[in-house]
Coordinates of C-alpha atoms and ligand atoms in Angstrom, one line a residue:
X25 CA 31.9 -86.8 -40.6
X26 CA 28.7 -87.3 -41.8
X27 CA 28.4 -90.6 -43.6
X28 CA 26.6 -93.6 -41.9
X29 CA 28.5 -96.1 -39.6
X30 CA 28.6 -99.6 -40.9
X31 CA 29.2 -102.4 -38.6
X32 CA 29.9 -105.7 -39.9
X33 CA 30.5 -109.0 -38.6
X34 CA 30.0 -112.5 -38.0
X35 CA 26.9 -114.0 -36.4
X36 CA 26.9 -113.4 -32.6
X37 CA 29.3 -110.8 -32.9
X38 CA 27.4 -108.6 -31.2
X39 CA 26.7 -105.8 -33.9
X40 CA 23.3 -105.2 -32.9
X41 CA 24.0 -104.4 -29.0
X42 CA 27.0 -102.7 -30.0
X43 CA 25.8 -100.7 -32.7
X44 CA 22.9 -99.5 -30.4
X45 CA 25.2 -98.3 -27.9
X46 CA 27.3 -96.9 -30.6
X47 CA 24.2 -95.0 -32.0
X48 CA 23.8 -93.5 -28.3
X49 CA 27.3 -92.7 -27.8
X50 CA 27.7 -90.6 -31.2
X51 CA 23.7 -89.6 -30.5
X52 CA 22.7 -91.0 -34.0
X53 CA 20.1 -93.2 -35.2
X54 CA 20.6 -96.5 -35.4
X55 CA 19.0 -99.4 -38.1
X56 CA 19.5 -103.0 -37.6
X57 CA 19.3 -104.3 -41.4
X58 CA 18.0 -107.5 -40.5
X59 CA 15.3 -106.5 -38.1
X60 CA 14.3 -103.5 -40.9
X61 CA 13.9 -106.6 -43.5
X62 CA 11.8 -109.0 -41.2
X63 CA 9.3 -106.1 -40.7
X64 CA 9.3 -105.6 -44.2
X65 CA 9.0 -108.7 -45.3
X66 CA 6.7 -109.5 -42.7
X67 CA 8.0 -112.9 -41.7
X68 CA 11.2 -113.7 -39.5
X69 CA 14.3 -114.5 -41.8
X70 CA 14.8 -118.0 -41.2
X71 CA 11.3 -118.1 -43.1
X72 CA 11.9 -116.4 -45.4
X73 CA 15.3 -118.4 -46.6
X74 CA 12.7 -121.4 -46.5
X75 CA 10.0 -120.3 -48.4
X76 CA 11.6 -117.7 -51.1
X77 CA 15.8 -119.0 -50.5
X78 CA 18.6 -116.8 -49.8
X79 CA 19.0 -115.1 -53.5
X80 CA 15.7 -113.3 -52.5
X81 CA 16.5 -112.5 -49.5
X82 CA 20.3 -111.1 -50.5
X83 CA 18.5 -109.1 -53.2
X84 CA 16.2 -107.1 -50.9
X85 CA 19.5 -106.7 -48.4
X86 CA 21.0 -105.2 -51.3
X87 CA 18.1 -102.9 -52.2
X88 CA 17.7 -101.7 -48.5
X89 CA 21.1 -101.3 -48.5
X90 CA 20.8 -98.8 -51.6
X91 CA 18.3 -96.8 -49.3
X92 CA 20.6 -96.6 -46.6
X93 CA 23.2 -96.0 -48.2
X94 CA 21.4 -92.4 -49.6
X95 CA 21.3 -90.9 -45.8
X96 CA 23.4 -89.3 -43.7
X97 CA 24.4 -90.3 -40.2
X98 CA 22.9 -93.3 -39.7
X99 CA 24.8 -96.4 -37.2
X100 CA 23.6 -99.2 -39.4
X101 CA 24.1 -103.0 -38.3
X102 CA 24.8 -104.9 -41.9
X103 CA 23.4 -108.3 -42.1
X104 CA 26.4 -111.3 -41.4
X105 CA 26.4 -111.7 -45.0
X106 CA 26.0 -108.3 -46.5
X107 CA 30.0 -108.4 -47.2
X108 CA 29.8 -111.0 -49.6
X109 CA 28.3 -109.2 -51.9
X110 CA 31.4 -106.6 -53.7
X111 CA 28.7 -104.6 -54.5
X112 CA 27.6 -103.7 -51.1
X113 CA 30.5 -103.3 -49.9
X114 CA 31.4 -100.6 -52.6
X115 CA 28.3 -98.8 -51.6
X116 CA 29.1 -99.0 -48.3
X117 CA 32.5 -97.5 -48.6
X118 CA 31.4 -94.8 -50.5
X119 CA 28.4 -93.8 -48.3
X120 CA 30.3 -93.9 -44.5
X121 CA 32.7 -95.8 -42.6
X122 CA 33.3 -99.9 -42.3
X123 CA 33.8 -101.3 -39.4
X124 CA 34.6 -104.9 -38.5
X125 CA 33.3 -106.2 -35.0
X126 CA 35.4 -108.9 -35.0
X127 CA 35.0 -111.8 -32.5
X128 CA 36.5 -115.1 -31.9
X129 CA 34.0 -118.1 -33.6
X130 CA 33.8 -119.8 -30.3
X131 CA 33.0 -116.3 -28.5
X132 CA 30.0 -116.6 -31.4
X133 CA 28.9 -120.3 -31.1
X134 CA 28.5 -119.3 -27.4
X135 CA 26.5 -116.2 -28.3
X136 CA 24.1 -118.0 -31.2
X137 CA 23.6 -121.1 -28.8
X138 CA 22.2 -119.1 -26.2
X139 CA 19.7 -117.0 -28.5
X140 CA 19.0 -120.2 -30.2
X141 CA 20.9 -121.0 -33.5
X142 CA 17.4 -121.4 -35.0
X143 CA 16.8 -117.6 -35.5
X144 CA 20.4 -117.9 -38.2
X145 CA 19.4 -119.3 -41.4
X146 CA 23.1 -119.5 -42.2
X147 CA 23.9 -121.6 -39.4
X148 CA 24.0 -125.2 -39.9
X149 CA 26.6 -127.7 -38.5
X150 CA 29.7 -126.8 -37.3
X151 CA 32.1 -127.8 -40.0
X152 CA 30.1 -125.2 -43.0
X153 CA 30.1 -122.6 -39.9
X154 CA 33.5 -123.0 -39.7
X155 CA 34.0 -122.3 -43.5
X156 CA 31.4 -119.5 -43.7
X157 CA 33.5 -118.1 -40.9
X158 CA 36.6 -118.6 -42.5
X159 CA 35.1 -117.1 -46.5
X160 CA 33.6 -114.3 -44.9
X161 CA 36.9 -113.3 -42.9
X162 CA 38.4 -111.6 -46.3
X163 CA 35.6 -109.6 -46.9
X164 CA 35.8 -108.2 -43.3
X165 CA 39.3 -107.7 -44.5
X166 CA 38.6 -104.4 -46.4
X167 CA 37.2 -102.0 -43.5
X168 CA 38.0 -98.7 -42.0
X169 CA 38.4 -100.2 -38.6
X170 CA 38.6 -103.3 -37.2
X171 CA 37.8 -104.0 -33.5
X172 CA 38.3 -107.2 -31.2
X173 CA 35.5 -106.9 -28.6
X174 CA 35.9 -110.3 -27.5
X175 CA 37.5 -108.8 -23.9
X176 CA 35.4 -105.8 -23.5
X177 CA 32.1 -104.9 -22.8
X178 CA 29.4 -103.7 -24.8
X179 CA 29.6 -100.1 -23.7
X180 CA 33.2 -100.3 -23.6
X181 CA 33.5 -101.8 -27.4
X182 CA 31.2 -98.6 -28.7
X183 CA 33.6 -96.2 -27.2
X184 CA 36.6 -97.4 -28.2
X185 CA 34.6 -97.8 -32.0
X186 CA 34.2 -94.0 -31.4
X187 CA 37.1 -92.8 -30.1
X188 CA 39.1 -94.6 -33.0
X189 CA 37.0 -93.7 -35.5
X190 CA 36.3 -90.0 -35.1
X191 CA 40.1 -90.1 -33.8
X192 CA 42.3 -87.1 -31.8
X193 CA 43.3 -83.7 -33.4
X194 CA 46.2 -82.3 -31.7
X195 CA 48.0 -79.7 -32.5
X196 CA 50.0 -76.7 -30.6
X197 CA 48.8 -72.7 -29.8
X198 CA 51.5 -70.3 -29.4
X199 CA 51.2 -68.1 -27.0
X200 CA 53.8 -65.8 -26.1
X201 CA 57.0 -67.2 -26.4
X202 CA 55.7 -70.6 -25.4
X203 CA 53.8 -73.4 -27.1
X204 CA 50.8 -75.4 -25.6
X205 CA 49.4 -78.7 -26.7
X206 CA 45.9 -78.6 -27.5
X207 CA 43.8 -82.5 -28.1
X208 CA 40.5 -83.0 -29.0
X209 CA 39.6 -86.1 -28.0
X210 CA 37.0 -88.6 -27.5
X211 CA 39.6 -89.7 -24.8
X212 CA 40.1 -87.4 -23.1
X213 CA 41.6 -89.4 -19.6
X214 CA 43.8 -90.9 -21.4
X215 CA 45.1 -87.7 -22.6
X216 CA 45.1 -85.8 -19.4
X217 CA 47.2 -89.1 -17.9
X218 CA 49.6 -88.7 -20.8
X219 CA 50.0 -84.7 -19.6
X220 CA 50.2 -85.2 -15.9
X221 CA 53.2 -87.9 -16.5
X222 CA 53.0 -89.1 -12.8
X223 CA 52.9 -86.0 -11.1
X224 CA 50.6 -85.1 -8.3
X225 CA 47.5 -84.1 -9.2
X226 CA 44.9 -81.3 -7.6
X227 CA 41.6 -81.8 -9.6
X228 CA 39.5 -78.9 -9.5
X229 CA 35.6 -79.4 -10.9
X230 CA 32.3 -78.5 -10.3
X231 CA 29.2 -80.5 -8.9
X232 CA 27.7 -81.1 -11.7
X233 CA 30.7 -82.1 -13.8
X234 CA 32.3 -84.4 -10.9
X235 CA 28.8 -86.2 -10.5
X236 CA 28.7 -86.8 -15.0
X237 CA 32.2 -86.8 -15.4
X238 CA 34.9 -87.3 -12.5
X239 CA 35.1 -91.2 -12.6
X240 CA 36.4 -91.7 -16.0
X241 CA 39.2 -88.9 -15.1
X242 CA 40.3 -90.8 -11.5
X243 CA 40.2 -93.7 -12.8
X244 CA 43.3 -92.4 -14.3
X245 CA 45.0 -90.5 -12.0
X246 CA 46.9 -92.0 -8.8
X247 CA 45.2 -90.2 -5.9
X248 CA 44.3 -86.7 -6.9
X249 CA 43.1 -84.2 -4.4
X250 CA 39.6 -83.4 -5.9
X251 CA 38.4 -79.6 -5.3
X252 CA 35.0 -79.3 -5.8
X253 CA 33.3 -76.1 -6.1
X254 CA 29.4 -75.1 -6.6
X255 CA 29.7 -74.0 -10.0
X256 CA 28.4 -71.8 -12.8
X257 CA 28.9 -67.8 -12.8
X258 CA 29.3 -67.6 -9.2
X259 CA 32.3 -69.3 -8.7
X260 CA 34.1 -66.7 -10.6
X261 CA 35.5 -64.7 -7.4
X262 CA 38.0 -64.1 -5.6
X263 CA 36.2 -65.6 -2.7
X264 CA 36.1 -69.3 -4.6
X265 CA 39.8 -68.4 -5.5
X266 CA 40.9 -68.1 -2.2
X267 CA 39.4 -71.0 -1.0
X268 CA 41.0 -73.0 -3.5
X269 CA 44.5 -71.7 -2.5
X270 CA 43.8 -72.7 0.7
X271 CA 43.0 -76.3 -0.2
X272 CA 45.8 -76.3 -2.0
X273 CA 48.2 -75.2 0.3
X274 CA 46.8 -77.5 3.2
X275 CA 47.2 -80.2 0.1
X276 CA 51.0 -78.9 0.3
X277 CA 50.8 -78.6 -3.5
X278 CA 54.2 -76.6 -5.3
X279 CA 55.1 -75.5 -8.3
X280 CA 55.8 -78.9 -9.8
X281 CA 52.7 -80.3 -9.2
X282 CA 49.8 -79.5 -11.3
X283 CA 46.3 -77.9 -11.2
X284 CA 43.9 -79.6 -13.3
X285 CA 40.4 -77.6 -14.2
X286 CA 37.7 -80.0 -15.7
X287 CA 34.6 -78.3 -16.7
X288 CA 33.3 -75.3 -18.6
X289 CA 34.4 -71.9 -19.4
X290 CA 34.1 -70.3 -15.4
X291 CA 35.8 -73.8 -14.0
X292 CA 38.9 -73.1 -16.6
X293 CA 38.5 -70.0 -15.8
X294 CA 39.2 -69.9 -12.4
X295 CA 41.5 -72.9 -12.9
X296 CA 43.8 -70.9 -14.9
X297 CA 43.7 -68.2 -12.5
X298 CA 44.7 -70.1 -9.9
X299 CA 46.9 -71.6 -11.0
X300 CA 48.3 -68.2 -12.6
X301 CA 48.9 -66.8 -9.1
X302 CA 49.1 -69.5 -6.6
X303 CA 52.9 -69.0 -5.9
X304 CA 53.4 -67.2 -8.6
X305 CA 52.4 -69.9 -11.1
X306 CA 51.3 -73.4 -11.1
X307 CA 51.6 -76.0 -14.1
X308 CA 48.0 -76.8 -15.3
X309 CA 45.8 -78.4 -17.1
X310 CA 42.7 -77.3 -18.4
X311 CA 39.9 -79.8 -19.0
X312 CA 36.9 -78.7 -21.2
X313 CA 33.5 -80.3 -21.2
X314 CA 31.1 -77.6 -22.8
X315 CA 30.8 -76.4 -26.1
X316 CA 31.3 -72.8 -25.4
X317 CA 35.1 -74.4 -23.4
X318 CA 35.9 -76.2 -26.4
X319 CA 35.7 -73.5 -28.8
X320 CA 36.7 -70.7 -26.9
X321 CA 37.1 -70.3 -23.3
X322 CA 39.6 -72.8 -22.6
X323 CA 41.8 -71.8 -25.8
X324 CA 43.9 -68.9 -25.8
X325 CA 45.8 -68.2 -22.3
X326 CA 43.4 -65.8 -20.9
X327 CA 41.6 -66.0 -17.1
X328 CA 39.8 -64.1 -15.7
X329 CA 37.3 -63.5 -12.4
X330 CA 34.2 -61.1 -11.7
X331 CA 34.6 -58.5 -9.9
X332 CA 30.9 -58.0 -8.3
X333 CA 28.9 -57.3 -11.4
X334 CA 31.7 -56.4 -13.5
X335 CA 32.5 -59.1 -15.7
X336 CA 36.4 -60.7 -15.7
X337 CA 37.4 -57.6 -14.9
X338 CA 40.8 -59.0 -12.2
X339 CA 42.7 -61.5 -14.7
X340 CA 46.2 -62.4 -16.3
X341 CA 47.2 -63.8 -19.4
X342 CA 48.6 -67.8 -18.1
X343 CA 50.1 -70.8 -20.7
X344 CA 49.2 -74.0 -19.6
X345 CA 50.8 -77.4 -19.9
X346 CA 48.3 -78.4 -22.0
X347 CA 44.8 -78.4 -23.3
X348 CA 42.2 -80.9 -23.7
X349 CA 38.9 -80.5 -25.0
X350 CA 36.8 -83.5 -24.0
X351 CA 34.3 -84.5 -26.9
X352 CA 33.0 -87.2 -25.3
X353 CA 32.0 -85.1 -22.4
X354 CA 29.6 -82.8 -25.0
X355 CA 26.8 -85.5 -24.9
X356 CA 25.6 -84.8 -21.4
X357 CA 24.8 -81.1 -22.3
X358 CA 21.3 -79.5 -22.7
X359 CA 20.6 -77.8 -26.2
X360 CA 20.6 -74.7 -24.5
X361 CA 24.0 -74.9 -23.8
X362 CA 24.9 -76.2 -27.1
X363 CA 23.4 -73.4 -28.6
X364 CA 25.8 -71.2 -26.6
X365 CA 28.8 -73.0 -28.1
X366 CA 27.6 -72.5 -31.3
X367 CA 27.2 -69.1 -31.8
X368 CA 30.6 -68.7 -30.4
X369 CA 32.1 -71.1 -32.7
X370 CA 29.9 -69.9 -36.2
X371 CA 31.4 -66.2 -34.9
X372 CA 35.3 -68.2 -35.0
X373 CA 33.6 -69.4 -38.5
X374 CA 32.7 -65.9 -40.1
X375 CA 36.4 -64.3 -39.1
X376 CA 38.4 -66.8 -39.5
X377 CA 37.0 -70.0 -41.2
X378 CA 34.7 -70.2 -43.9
X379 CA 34.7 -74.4 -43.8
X380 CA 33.9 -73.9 -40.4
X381 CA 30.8 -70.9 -40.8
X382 CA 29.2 -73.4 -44.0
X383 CA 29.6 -76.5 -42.0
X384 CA 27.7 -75.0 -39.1
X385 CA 24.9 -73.4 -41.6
X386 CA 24.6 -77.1 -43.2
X387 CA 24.5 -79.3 -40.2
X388 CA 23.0 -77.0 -37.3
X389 CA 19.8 -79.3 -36.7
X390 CA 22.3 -82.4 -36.2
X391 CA 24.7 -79.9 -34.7
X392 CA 21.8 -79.0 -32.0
X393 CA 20.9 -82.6 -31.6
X394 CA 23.8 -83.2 -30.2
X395 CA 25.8 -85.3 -33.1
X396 CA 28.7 -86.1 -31.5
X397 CA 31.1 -86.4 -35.1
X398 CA 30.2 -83.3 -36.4
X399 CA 30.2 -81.6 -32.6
X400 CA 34.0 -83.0 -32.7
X401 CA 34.6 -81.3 -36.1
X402 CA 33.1 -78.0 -35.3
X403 CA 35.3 -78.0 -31.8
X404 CA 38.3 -79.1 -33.7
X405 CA 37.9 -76.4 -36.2
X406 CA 37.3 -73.6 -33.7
X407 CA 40.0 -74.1 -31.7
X408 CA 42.4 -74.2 -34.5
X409 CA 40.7 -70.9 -35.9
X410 CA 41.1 -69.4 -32.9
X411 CA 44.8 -70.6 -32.0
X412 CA 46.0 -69.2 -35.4
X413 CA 44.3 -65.6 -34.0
X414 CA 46.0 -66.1 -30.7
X415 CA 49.5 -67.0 -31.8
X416 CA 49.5 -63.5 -34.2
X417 CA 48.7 -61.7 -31.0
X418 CA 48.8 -63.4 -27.6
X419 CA 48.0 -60.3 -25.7
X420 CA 45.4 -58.9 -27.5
X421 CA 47.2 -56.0 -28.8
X422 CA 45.7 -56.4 -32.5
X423 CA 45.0 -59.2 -34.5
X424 CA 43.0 -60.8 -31.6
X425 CA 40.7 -58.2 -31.4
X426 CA 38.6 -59.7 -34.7
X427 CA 37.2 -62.5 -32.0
X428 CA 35.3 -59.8 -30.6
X429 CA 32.8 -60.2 -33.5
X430 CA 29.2 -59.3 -32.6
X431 CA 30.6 -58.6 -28.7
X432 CA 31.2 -54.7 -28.9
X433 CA 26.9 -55.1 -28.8
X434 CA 26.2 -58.2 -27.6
X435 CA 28.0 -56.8 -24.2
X436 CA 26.0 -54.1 -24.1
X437 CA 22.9 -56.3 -24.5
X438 CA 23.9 -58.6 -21.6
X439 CA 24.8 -55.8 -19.6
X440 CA 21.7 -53.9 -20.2
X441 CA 19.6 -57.2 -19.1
X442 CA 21.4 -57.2 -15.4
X443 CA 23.7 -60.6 -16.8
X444 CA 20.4 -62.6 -16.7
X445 CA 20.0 -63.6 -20.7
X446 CA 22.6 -66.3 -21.7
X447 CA 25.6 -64.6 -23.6
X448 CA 25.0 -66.4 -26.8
X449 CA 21.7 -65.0 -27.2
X450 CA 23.2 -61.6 -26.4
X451 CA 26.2 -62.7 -28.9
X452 CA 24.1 -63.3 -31.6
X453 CA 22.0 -60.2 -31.9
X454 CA 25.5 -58.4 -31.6
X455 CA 27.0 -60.6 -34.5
X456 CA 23.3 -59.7 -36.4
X457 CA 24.0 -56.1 -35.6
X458 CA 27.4 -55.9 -36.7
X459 CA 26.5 -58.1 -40.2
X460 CA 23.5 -55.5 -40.6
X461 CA 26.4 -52.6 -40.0
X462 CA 28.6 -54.5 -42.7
X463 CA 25.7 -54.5 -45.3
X464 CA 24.8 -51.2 -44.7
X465 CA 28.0 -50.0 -45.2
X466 CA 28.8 -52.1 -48.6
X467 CA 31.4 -54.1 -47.3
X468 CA 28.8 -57.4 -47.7
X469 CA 26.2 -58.1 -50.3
X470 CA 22.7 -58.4 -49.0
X471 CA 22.9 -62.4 -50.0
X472 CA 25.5 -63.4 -47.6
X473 CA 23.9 -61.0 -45.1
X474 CA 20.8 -62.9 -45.4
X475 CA 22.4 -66.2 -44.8
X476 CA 24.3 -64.9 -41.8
X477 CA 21.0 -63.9 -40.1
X478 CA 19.2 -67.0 -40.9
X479 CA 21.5 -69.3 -39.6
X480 CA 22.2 -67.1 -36.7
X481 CA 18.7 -66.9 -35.9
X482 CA 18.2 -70.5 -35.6
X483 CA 21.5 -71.6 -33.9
X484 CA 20.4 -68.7 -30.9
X485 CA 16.6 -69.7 -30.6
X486 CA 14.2 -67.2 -29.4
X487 CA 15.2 -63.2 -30.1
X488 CA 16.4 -61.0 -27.3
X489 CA 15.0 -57.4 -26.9
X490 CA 17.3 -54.9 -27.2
X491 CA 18.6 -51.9 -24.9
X492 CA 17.0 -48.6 -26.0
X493 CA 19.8 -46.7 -28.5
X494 CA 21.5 -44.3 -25.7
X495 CA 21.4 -47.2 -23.1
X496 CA 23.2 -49.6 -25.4
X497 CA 25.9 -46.6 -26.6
X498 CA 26.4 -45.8 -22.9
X499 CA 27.1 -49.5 -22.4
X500 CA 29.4 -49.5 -25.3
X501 CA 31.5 -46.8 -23.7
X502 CA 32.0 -48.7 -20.5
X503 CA 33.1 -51.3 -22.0
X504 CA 36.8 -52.9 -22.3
X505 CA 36.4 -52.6 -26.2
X506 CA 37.4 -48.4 -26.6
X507 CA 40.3 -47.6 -28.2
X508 CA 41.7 -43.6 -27.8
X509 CA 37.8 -43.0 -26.1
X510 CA 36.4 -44.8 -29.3
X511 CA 34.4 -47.6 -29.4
X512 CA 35.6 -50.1 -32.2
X513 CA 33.3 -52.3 -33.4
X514 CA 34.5 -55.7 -35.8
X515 CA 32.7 -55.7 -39.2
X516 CA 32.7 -58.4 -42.4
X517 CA 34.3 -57.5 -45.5
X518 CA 33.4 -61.2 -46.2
X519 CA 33.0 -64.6 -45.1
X520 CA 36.3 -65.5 -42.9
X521 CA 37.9 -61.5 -43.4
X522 CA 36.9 -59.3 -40.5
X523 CA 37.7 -55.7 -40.2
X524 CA 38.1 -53.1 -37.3
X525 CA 36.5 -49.8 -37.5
X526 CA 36.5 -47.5 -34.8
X527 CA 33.6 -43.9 -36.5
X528 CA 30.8 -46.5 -35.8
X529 CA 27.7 -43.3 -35.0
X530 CA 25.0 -43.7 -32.4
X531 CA 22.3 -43.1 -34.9
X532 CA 24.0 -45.7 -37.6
X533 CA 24.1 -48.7 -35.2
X534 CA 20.2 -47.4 -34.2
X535 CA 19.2 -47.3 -37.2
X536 CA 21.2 -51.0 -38.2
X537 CA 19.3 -52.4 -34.5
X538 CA 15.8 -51.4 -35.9
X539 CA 16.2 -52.9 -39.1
X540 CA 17.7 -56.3 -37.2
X541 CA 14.4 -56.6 -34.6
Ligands
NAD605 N1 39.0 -67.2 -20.9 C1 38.4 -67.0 -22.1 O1 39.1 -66.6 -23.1 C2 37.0 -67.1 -22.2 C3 36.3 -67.1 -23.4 C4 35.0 -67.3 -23.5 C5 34.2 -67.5 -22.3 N2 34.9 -67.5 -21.1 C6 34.1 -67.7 -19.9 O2 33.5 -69.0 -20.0 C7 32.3 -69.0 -19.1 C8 31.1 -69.6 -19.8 O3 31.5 -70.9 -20.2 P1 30.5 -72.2 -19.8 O4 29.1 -71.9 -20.3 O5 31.2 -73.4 -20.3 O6 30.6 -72.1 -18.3 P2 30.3 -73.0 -17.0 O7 31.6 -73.6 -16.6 O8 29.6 -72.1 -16.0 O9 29.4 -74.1 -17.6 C9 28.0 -73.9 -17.7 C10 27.2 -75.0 -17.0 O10 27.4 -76.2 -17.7 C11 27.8 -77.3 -16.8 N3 28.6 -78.2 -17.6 C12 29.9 -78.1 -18.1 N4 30.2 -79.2 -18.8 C13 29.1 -80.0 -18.8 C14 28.9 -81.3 -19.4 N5 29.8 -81.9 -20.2 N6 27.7 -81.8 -19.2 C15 26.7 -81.2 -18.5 N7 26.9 -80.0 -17.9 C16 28.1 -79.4 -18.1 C17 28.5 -76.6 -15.7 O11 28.5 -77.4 -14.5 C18 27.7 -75.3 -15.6 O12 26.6 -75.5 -14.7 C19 32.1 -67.5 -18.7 O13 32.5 -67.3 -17.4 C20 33.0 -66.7 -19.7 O14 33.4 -65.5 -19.2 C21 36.2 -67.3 -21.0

């Protein structure tokens, strides 16, 4: 996921407006070879073909190539000819992914005659065109992906290059006795249409998700009944419940009809509750478009609603039809909310995934920019973490228990702040807590402690204060996570192996929250 994006092509094939867009779409930089090389070489390239010939010019191609070819994550438009050298292409192939814009030669006459065939050294009458264009076609030959874009639009070529190249991962969570598709997509309509199978549709979003997001999803769906609410914590009541059962009664909607939630965490939330309960259970589909969705909320059969400032605390365990976390949908979220996501998903890492926990401490800066491939990975990876948790324990009886990982404190931190500090801040000082508990008790060496903390500290941004020692342990006691009137807390025994333990002391975790602030 982290090589560079070739494009290749013939003249006119559009690999510079495409690979822009593609660059935006995956939110990656993006280098035009040929415009790199006429700034370097200070003249435009038809010149430069004139006064120093085309060896010259293929040799420095083949050097900035070799540059290129040393970073990561880069969209880069090859020149025309870049193919024919094996060379190149080698390089190419070992450094990322090749992908062939492929257009009719017509579709490119028309392009190059409008931009004026002077600017192309290599275009010269119509008969060696043709030949060039024939010669070159082999070497397109050997790519990763080949795309006709002669009947689509720019923006439509560099989401289809996305989608296909970063692909689907689909795969099934138990839960129960049942099975439920999940697919992580990049296309994620499509999918959804594939789920619904013709029936009728109630689509229930938020404002802000049906104003980024709703098109793309009707466009593919015959005549849903759309449910908007305001969204955000609030909607999680059973005020907003209710008046979505009443819409979807006056919609006349049954049990074989189905309830589709797109958004984040409190929008599946309350989706799945709905749908849970509204005659005693509606088929639905749940939609994710955040991070924090993606890898957790909308994964795993639970829902649950506030109950005035007591957090999910009226829900049901509910299996839906099906699951589909929308990757494409990641790109119009702030870095604060990324940052959310993350800390939930590096949490999935340390129990469950060690691939997962290293990929996240390699890549957070890209990961926080918003990199779309590696976001797609790190959602991918979570949700498969977490379904293998959910299928040895759908009800939370046990096994499940581990994802509570830096939660036993982190809920007493959010709860101590009135619910006004973002759960993953309060997460991650609960997940530095419990790693600071784990050292202190020998079960981790101080290295891996270390690394822990520094990644966690820069995937959460600024530190939270934390509650006073008998506030936080009253919180503790309150809380959902008391087993036999004692508070268990999850520890690390190592990366990916989490462990329960139930004689945590109010002076040990003081003393392990002093030495973490
Ligand atoms: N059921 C579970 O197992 C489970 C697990 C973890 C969290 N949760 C719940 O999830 C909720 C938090 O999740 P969340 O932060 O996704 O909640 P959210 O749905 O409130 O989303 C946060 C904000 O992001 C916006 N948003 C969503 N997708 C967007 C996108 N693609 N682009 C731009 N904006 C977008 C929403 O409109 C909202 O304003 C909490 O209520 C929590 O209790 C549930």
């Amino acid at each position: 996921v982290t090589g560079n994006v070739y494009l290749v092509g013939f003249m006119g094939a559009g690999k510079t407006t495409v690979g822009r867009l593609l660059a935006e779409v995956l939110r990656r930089k993006f280098v035009d070879m040929d415009e790199l090389l006429e700034a370097r070489l200070g003249e435009p390239i038809p010149e430069v073909f004139r006064g120093r010939g085309e060896e010259f010019f293929r040799g420095r191609e083949a050097a900035l190539l070799k540059k290129l070819a040393r970073r990561q994550r880069l969209v880069v438009a090859a020149g025309g000819g870049a193919v024919e050298r094996a060379e190149n292409s080698t390089l190419m192939r070992r450094s990322g992914r090749i992908v062939h814009l492929a257009a009719d030669l017509e579709v490119c006459r028309t392009r190059v005659a409008a931009q004026g065939p002077g600017l192309r050294p290599m275009w010269s009458d119509a008969e060696s065109v043709q030949r060039l264009f024939e010669r070159r076609q082999a070497a397109y030959d050997d790519c990763d992906l080949r795309l006709c874009a002669d009947g689509l639009g720019p923006r439509e070529a560099a989401r289809e290059i996305a989608a296909r190249l970063f692909g689907e991962d689909r795969f099934p969570v138990r839960l129960g006795q049942s099975e439920c598709p999940v697919i992580c997509t990049g296309e994620a309509p499509r999918a959804l249409a594939e789920l619904a199978g013709g029936r009728r549709v109630a689509l229930l979003t938020d404002r802000r998700v049906g104003r980024l997001h709703l098109d793309r999803f009707q466009e593919r769906l015959a005549d849903p009944l759309v449910i908007i609410v305001p969204g955000g914590e609030r909607i999680k009541t059973l005020g907003t419940a209710e008046r979505v059962y009443r819409q979807l009664l006056a919609g006349r909607f049954n049990r074989d009809d189905l309830l589709v939630a797109l958004g984040g965490g409190a929008v599946t939330d309350l989706g799945a509750f709905v749908a849970g309960t509204y005659k005693r259970g509606l088929d639905h589909v749940l939609v994710s478009t955040s991070l924090l969705g993606c890898v957790d909320a909308a994964v795993g059969g639970k829902a649950a609603l506030n109950l005035g400032r007591t957090k999910n605390a009226v829900g049901c365990f509910t299996v839906p039809a099906g699951v589909v976390l929308d990757v494409a949908a990641l790109g119009t979220l702030a870095r604060r909310q990324i940052r959310e996501g993350l800390v939930e998903a590096y949490k999935t890492g340390l129990i469950g995934s060690p691939s997962l926990a290293e990929l996240i401490e390699e890549h957070w800066p890209a990961l926080l920019a918003g990199d779309r491939p590696l976001l797609a990975k790190v959602v991918s990876l979570s949700a498969r973490t977490k379904a293998e948790v959910v299928a040895q324990d759908f009800r939370e009886s046990g096994r499940r228990f581990v994802l509570n990982l830096g939660h036993t404190f982190g809920h007493a931190v959010e709860s101590w702040h009135g619910y006004r500090l973002s759960h993953g801040r309060a997460v991650a000082l609960g997940l530095l807590v419990a790693v600071r508990l784990s050292l202190s008790r020998g079960l981790i060496e101080a290295p891996l402690a270390q690394r822990i903390s520094v990644t966690l500290n820069r995937i959460a941004g600024r530190p939270v204060t934390p509650p006073p020692p008998e506030a936080a342990w009253e919180a503790i006691r309150q809380d959902k996570k008391i087993r036999q009137g004692r508070s268990v807390f999850v520890l690390l025994e190592g990366l990916g192996r989490p462990v329960l333990v139930e004689d945590v002391s109010p002076p040990e975790l003081a003393a392990a929250v002093r030495e973490v602030c």
